[in-house]
CSV table of C-alpha atoms and ligand atoms in Angstrom, one decimal:
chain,number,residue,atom,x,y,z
A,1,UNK,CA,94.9,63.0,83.6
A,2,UNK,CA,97.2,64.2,86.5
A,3,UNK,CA,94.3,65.5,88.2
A,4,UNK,CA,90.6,64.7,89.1
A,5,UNK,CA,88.7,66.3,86.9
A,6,UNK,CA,86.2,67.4,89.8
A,7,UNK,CA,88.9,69.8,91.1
A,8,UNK,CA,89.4,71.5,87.5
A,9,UNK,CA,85.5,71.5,87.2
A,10,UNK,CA,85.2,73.3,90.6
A,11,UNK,CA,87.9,75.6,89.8
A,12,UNK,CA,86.7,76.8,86.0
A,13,UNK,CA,83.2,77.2,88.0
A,14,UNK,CA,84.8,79.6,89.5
A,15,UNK,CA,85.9,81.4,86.7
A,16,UNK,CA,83.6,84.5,87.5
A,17,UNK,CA,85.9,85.4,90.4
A,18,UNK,CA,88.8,86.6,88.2
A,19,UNK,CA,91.1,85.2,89.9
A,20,UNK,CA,94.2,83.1,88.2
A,21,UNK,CA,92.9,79.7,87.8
A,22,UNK,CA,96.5,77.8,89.6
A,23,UNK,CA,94.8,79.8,92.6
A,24,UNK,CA,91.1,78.4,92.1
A,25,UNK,CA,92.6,74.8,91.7
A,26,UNK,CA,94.5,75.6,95.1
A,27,UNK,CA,91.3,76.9,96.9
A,28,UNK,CA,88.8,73.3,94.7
A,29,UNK,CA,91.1,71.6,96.1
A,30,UNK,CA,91.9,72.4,99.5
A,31,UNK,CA,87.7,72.5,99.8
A,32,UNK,CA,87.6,68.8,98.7
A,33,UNK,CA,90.2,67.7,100.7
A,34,UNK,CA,88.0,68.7,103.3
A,35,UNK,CA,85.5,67.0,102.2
A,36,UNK,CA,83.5,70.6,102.0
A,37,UNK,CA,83.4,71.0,97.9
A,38,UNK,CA,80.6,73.9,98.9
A,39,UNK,CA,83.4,75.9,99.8
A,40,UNK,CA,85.9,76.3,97.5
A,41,UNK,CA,84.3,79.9,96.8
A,42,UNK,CA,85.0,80.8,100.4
A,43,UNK,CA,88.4,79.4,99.9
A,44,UNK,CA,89.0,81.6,97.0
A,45,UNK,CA,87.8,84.6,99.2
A,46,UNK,CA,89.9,84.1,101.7
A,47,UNK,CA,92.8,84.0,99.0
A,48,UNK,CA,91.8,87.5,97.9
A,49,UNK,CA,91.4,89.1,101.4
A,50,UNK,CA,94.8,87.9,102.1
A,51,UNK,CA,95.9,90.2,99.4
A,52,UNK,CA,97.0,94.1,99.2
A,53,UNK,CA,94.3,95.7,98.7
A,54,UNK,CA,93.1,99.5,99.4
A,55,UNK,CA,91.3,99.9,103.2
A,56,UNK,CA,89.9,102.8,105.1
A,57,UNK,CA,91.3,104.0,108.1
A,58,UNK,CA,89.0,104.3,110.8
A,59,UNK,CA,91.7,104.0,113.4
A,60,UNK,CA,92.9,107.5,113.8
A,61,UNK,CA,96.1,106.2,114.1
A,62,UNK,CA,97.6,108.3,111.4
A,63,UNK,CA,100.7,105.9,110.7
A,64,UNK,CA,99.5,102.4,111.6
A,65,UNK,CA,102.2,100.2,110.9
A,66,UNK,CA,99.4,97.6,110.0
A,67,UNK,CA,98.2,99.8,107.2
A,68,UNK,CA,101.7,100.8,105.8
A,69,UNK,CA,101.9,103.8,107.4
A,70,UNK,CA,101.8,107.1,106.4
A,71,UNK,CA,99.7,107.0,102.8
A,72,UNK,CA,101.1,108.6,99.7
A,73,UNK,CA,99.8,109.2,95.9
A,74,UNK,CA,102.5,108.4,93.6
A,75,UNK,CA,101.9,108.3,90.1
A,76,UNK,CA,104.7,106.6,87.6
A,77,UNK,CA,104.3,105.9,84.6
A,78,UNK,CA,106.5,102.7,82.7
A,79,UNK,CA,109.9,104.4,82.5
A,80,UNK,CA,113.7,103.9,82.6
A,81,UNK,CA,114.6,106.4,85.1
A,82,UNK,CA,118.9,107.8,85.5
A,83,UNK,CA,118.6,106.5,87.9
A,84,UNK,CA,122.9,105.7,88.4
A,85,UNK,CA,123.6,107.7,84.9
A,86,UNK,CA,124.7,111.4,84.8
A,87,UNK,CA,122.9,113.0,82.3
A,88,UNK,CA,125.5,115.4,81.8
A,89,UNK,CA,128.9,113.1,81.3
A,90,UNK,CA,126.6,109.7,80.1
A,91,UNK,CA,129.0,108.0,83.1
A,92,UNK,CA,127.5,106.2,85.7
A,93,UNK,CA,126.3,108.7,88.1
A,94,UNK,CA,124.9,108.6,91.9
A,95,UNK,CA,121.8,106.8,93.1
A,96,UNK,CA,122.0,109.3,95.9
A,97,UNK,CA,122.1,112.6,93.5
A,98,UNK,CA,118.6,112.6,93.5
A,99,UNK,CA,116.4,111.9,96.8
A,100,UNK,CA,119.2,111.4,98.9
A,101,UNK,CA,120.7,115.2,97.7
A,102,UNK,CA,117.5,116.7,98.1
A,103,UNK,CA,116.6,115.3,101.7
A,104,UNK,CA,119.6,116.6,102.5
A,105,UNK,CA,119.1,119.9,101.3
A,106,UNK,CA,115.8,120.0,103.2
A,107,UNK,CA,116.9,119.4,106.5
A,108,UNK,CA,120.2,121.2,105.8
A,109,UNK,CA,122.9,118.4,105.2
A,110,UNK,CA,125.9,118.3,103.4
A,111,UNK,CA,124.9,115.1,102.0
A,112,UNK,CA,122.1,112.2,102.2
A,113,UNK,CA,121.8,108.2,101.5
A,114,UNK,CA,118.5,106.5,100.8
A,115,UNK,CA,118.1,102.8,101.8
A,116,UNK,CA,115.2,100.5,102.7
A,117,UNK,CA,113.8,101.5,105.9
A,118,UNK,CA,115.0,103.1,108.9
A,119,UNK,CA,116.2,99.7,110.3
A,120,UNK,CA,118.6,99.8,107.3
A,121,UNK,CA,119.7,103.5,108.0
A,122,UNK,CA,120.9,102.5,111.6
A,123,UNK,CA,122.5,98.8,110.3
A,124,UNK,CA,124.6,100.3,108.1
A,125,UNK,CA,125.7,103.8,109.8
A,126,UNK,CA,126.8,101.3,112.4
A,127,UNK,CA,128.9,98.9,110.0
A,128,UNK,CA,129.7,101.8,107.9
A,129,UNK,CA,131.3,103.9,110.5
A,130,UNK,CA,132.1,101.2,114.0
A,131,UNK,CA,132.1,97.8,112.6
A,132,UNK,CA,135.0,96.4,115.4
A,133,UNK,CA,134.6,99.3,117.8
A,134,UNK,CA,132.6,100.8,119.9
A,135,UNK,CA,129.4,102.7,120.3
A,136,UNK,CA,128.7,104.8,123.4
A,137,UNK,CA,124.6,104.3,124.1
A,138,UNK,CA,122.9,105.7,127.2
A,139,UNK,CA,120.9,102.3,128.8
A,140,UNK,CA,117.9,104.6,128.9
A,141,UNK,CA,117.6,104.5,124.7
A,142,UNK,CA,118.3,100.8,124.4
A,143,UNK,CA,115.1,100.6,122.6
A,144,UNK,CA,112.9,98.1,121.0
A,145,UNK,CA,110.6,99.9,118.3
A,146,UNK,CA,108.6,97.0,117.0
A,147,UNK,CA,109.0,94.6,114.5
A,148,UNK,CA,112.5,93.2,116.3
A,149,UNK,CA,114.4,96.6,116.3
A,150,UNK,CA,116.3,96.2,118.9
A,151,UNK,CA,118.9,98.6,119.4
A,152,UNK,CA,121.9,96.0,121.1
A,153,UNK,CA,120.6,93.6,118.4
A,154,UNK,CA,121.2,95.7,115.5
A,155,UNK,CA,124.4,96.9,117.3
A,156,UNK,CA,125.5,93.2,117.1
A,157,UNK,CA,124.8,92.6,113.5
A,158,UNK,CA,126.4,95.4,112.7
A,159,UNK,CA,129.9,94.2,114.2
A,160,UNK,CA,129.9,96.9,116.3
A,161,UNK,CA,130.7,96.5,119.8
A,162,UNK,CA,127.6,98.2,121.8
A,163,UNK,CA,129.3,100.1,125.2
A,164,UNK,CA,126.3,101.6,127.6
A,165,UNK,CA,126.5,104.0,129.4
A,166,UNK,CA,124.0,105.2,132.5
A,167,UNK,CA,121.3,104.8,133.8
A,168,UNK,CA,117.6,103.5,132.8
A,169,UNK,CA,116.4,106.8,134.1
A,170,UNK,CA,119.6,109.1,134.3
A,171,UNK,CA,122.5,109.3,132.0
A,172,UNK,CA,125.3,112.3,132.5
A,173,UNK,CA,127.6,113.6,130.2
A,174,UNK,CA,130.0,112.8,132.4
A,175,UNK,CA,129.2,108.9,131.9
A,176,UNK,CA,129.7,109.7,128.0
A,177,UNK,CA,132.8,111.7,128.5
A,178,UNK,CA,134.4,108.7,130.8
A,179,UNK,CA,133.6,106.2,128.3
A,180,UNK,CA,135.0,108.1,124.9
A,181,UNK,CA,137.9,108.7,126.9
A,182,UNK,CA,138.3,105.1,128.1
A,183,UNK,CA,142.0,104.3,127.6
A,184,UNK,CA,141.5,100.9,127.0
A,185,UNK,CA,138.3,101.6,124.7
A,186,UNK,CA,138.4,102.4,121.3
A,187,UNK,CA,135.0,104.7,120.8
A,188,UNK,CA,133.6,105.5,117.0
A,189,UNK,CA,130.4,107.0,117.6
A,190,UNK,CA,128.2,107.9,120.0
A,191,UNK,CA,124.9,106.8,119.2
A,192,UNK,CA,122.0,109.1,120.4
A,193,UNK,CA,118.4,107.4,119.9
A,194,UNK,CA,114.8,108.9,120.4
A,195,UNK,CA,112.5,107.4,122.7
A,196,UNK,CA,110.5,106.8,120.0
A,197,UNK,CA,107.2,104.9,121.1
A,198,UNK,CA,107.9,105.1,124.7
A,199,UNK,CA,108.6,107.9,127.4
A,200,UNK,CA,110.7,107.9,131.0
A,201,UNK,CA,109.4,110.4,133.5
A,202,UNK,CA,110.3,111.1,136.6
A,203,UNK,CA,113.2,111.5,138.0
A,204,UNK,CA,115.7,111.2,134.5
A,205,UNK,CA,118.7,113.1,133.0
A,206,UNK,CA,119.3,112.9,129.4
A,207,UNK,CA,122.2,114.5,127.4
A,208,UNK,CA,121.6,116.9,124.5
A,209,UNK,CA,122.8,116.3,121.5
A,210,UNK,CA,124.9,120.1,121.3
A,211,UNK,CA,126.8,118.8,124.9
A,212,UNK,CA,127.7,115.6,123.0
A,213,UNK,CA,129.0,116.9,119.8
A,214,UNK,CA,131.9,118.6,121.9
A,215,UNK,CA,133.1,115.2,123.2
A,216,UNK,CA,135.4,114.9,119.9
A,217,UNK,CA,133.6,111.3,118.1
A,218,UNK,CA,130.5,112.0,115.6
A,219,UNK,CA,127.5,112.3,117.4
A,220,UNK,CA,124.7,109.7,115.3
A,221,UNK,CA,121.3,110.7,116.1
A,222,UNK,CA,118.6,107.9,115.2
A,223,UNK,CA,115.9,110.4,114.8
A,224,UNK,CA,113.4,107.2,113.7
A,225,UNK,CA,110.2,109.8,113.3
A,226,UNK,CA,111.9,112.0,110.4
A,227,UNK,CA,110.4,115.3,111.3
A,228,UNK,CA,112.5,117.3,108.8
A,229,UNK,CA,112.6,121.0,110.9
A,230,UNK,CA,110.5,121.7,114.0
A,231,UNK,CA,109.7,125.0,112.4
A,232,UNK,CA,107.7,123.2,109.8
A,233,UNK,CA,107.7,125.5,107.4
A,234,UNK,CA,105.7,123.9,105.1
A,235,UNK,CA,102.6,124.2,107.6
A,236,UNK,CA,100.8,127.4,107.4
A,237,UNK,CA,100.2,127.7,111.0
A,238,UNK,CA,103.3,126.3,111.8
A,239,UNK,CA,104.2,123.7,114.3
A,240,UNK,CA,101.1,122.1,115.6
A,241,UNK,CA,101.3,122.2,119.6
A,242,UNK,CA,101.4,118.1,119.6
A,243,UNK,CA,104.4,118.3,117.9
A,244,UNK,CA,106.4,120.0,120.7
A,245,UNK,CA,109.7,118.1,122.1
A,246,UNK,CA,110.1,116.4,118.8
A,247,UNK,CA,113.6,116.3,118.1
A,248,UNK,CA,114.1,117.3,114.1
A,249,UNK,CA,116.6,116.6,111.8
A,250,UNK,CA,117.4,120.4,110.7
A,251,UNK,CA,118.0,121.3,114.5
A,252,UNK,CA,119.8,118.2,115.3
A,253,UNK,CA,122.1,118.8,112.8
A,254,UNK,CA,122.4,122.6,113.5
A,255,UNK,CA,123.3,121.2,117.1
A,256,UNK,CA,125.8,119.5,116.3
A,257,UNK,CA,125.1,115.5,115.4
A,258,UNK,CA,127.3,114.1,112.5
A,259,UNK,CA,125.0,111.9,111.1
A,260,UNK,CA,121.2,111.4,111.5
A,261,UNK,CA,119.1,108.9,110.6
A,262,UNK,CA,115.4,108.7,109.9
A,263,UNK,CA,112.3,106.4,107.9
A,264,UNK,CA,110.7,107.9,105.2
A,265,UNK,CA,106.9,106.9,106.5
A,266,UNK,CA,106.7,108.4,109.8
A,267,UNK,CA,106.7,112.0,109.9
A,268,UNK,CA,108.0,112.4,106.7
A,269,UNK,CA,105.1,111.3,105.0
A,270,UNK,CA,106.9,109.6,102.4
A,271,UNK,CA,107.2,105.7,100.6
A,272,UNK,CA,109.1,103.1,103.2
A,273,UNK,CA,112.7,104.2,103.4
A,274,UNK,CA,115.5,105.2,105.4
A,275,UNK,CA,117.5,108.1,105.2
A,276,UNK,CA,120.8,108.9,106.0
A,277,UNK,CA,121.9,112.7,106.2
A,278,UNK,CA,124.7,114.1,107.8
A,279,UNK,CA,128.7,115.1,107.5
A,280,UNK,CA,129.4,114.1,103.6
A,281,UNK,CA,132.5,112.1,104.2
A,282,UNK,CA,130.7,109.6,106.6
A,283,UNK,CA,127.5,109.5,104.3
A,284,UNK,CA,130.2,108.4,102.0
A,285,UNK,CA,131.7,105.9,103.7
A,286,UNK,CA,128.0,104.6,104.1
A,287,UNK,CA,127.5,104.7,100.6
A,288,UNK,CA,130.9,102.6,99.8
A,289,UNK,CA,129.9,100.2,102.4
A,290,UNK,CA,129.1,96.9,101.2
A,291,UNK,CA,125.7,96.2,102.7
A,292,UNK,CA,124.4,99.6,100.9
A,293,UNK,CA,123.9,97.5,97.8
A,294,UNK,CA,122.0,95.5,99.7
A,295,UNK,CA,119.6,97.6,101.1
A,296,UNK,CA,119.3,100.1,98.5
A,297,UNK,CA,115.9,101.3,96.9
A,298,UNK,CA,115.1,101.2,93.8
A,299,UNK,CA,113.4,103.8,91.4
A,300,UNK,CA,110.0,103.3,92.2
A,301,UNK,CA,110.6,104.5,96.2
A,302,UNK,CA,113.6,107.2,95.0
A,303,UNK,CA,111.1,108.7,92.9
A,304,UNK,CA,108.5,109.1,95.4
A,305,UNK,CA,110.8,110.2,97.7
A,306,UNK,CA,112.4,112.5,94.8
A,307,UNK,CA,108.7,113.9,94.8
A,308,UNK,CA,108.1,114.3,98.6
A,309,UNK,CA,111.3,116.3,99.3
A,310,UNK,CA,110.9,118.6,96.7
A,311,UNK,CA,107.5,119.4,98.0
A,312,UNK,CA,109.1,120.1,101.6
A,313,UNK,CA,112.0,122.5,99.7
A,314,UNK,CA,109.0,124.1,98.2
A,315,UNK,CA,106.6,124.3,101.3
A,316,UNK,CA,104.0,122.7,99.8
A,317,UNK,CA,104.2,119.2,102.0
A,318,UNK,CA,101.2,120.5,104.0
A,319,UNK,CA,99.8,118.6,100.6
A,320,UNK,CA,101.4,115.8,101.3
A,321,UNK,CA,98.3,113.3,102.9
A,322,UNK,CA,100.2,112.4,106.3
A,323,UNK,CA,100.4,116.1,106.9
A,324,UNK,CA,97.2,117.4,105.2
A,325,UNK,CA,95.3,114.7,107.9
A,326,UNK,CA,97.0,115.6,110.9
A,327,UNK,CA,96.9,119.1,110.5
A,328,UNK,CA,93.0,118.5,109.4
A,329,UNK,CA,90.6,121.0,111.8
A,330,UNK,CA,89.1,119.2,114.2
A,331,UNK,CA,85.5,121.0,113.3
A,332,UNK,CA,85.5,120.0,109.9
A,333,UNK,CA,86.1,116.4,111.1
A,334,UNK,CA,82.9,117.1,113.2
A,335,UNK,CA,80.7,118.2,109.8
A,336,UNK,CA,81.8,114.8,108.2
A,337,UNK,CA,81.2,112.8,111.2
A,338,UNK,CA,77.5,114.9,111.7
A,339,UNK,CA,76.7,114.1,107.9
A,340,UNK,CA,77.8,110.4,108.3
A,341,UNK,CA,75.6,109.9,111.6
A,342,UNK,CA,72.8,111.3,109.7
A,343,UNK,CA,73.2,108.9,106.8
A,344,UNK,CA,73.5,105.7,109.1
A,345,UNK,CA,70.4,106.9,110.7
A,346,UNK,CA,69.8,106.3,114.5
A,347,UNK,CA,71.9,104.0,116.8
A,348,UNK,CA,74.8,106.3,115.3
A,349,UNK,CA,76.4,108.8,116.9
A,350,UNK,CA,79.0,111.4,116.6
A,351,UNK,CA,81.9,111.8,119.4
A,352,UNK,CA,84.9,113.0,120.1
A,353,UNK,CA,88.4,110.6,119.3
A,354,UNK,CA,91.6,110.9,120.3
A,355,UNK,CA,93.7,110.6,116.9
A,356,UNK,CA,97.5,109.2,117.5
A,357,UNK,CA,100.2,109.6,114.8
A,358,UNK,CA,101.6,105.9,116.1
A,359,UNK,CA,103.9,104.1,113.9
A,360,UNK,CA,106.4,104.4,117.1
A,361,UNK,CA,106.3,108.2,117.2
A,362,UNK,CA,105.1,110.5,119.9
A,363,UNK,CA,104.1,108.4,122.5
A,364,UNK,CA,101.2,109.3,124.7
A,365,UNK,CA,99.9,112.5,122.3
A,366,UNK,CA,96.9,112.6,121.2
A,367,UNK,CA,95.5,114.8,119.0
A,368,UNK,CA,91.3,116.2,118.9
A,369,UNK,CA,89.6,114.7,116.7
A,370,UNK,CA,85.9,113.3,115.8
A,371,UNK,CA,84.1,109.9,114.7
A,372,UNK,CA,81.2,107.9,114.3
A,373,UNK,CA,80.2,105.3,116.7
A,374,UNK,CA,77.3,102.8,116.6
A,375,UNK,CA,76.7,100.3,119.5
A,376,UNK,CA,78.9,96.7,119.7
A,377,UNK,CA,81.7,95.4,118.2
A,378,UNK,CA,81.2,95.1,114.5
A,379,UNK,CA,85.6,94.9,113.5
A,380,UNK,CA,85.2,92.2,111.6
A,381,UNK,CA,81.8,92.7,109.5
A,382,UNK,CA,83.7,96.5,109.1
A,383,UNK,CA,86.7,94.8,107.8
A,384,UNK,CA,84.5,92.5,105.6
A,385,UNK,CA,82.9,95.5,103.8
A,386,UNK,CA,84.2,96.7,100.1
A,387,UNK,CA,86.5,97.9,100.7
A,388,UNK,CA,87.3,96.9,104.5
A,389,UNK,CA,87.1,99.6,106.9
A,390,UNK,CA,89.2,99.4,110.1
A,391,UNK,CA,87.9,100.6,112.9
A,392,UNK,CA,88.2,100.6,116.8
A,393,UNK,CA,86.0,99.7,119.4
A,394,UNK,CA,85.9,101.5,122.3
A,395,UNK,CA,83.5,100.9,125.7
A,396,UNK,CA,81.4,98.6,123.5
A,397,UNK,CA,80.8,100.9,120.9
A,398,UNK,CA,82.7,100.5,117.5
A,399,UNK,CA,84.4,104.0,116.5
A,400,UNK,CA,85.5,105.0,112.7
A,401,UNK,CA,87.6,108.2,113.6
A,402,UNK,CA,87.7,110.8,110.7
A,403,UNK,CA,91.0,112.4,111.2
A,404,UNK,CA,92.2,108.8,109.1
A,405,UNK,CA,89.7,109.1,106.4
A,406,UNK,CA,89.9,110.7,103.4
A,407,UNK,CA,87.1,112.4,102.5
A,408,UNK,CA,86.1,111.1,99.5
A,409,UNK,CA,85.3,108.1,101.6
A,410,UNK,CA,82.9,109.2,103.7
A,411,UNK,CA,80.1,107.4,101.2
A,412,UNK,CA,81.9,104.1,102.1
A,413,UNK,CA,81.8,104.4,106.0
A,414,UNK,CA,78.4,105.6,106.2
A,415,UNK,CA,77.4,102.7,104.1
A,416,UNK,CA,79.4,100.6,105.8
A,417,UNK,CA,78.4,102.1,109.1
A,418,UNK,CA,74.8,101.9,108.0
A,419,UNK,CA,74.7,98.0,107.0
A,420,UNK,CA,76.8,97.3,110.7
A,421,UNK,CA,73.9,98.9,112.7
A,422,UNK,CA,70.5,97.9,111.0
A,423,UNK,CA,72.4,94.2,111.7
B,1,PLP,C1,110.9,103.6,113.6
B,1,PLP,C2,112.3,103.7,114.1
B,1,PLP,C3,113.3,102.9,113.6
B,1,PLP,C4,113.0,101.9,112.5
B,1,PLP,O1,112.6,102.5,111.3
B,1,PLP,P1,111.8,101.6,110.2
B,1,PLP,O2,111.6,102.5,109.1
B,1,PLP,O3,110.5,101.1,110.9
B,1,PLP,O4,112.7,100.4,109.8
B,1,PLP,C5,114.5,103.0,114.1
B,1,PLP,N1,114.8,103.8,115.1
B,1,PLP,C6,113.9,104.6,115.6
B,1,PLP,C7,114.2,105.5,116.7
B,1,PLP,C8,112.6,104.6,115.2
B,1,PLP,O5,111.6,105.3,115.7
């Protein structure tokens, strides 16, 4: 026997779990190593919590990084998809005919390219389209969004040769327009990227994209949000006021940028993706570009996305649960958050929140929104509840703000809510 037979006892006691029994060995064992046998079920606990699993966000952040950011049904069946096969000639057809076309089409490209993430978009517009030369930057958008984006970090993987220009605070055209001209430089792009998750005030000077376009290299704009048209069409209200200032990729285009480049779970609303949209003959040369087989999607994510742009060409992505929860009234957030207190009984009150959109977009907006609160910090016996609820605490009370929760979950945070406060 190649193992004790204590540790295979332990484990099939454990049976009941349903987890795979290699992973109730892992978690017997591990308990009698340390000498605590009693608990291997806690072991195997913690092996479940650790894996992906459905939560409720309390944050109000609508597009917490943490919680994969903007949430999306998708339902797909087991299917070969054409993916790369034209249906009409049976020859291997595009992998961009479908999302990437239709992206396009919503935010009025000649042409789009789907990759992984928005990281991915930038990489390879950069090696696509400068690898050897240079890229014209203002040093007041050398960002860092998060996660190890780093703008002159990217620019270096990419073999293109980052050249800033400006100021922290102020940047002219004039600093552009010297360094495109720059005998002795060899200029491919200008690169143009949002602020995303951070704001300069004071006394600054930024270029517009229009002013840029005229300088005679593509303008790239890394949009990083993904807000398809400021108009929103697909809101019936229209533009909510929060949104105001944030640069879009219909308008950008219309002012002149050749390329832009966005992630599919910000504003979008969408699965984890980048997108590429712009001028079709550098979208092209993206999509010839080696390291687009390597980050390309597959069909699971093009089909989502497939599904989420048509629903912005057809105005119905206020549906979509990123918008249909930001664009929530904040009085009906007040009802739920009434009802809830009610059910938790007293201790629990309702108050006003701040929501965010986060996930690196629109710093420092906040949009009106209501929540539960019940005295102390009770984070981790929220997160410990089935299923875990993530919430915030703020001046010693913890919060669960509605704008984040679905509806249909309001039974779980009051119940939730309620075993927290009785505690
Ligand atoms: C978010 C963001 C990125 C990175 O996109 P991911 O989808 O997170 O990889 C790049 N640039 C900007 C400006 C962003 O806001």
């Amino acid at each position: 026997m190649d193992r004790p037979p204590s540790v295979d006892a332990l484990a099939r006691s454990m049976a009941d779990t349903g987890l795979p029994h290699p992973v109730l060995v892992d978690a017997a064992r591990a308990a009698i190593a340390a000498g605590e046998p009693g608990r291997a079920r806690a072991h195997a606990d913690a092996f479940r919590r650790r894996l992906l699993q459905r939560v409720v966000n309390g944050t109000g952040v609508l597009l917490h990084t943490n919680l994969g950011r903007a949430p999306l049904a998708v339902d797909q069946p087991a299917a070969y998809r054409n993916v790369e096969l034209d249906l009409d000639t049976g020859r291997r057809g595009s992998r961009s005919a479908s999302a990437g076309a239709l992206v396009a089409r919503a935010c009025g490209a000649e042409a789009g390219l789907v990759v992984g993430n928005g990281a991915a978009a930038v990489l390879l517009v950069l090696a696509a389209l400068a690898r050897g030369r240079e890229v014209v930057v203002s040093r007041g958008e050398l960002v860092e969004i998060g996660g190890g984006f780093r703008i002159p970090d990217v620019m270096a993987e990419s073999g293109a040769r980052l050249r800033e220009v400006g100021t922290t605070n102020r940047t002219r055209l004039a600093d552009y327009r010297q360094a495109v001209g720059d005998p002795t430089g060899d200029a491919a792009l200008v690169l143009k990227v949002h602020r995303s998750n951070y704001r300069i005030e004071g006394f600054t000077e930024d270029v517009a994209v229009a002013a840029l376009a005229a300088l005679g290299v593509p303008v790239v704009a890394d949009l990083g949000s993904g807000l398809i048209d400021a108009a929103c069409p697909w809101l019936a209200d229209g533009p909510p006021s929060w949104l105001a200032g944030e640069p879009a990729a219909r308008q950008t285009l219309a002012a002149g940028a050749a390329v832009v480049t966005f992630s599919g779970d910000k504003l979008l609303g969408g699965p984890q993706a980048g997108v590429i949209c712009g001028r079709a003959d550098l979208v092209s040369a993206c999509a010839r570009h080696p390291l687009a087989r390597a980050l390309r999607p597959g069909a699971l994510v093009l089909n989502a996305l497939q599904e989420v742009a048509l629903s912005y060409l057809d105005r119905t992505a206020e549906a979509l649960p990123f918008w249909r929860m930001a664009t929530a009234p904040a009085e009906g957030l007040r009802s739920r958050a009434e009802a809830i207190a009610a059910a938790c009984g007293p201790g629990a009150d309702v108050v006003a929140t701040a929501s965010l959109t986060g996930g690196g977009t629109l710093p420092g907006v906040e949009i009106a929104s209501f929540g539960v609160a019940v005295p102390g910090d009770h984070l981790g016996a929220l997160r410990a509840a089935d299923p875990p609820v993530i919430a915030r605490v703020v001046d010693g009370r913890t919060v669960v703000d509605l704008r984040t929760v679905e509806p249909d979950d309001d039974g779980v945070v009051a119940a939730a809510l309620a075993a927290v406060s009785v505690a």
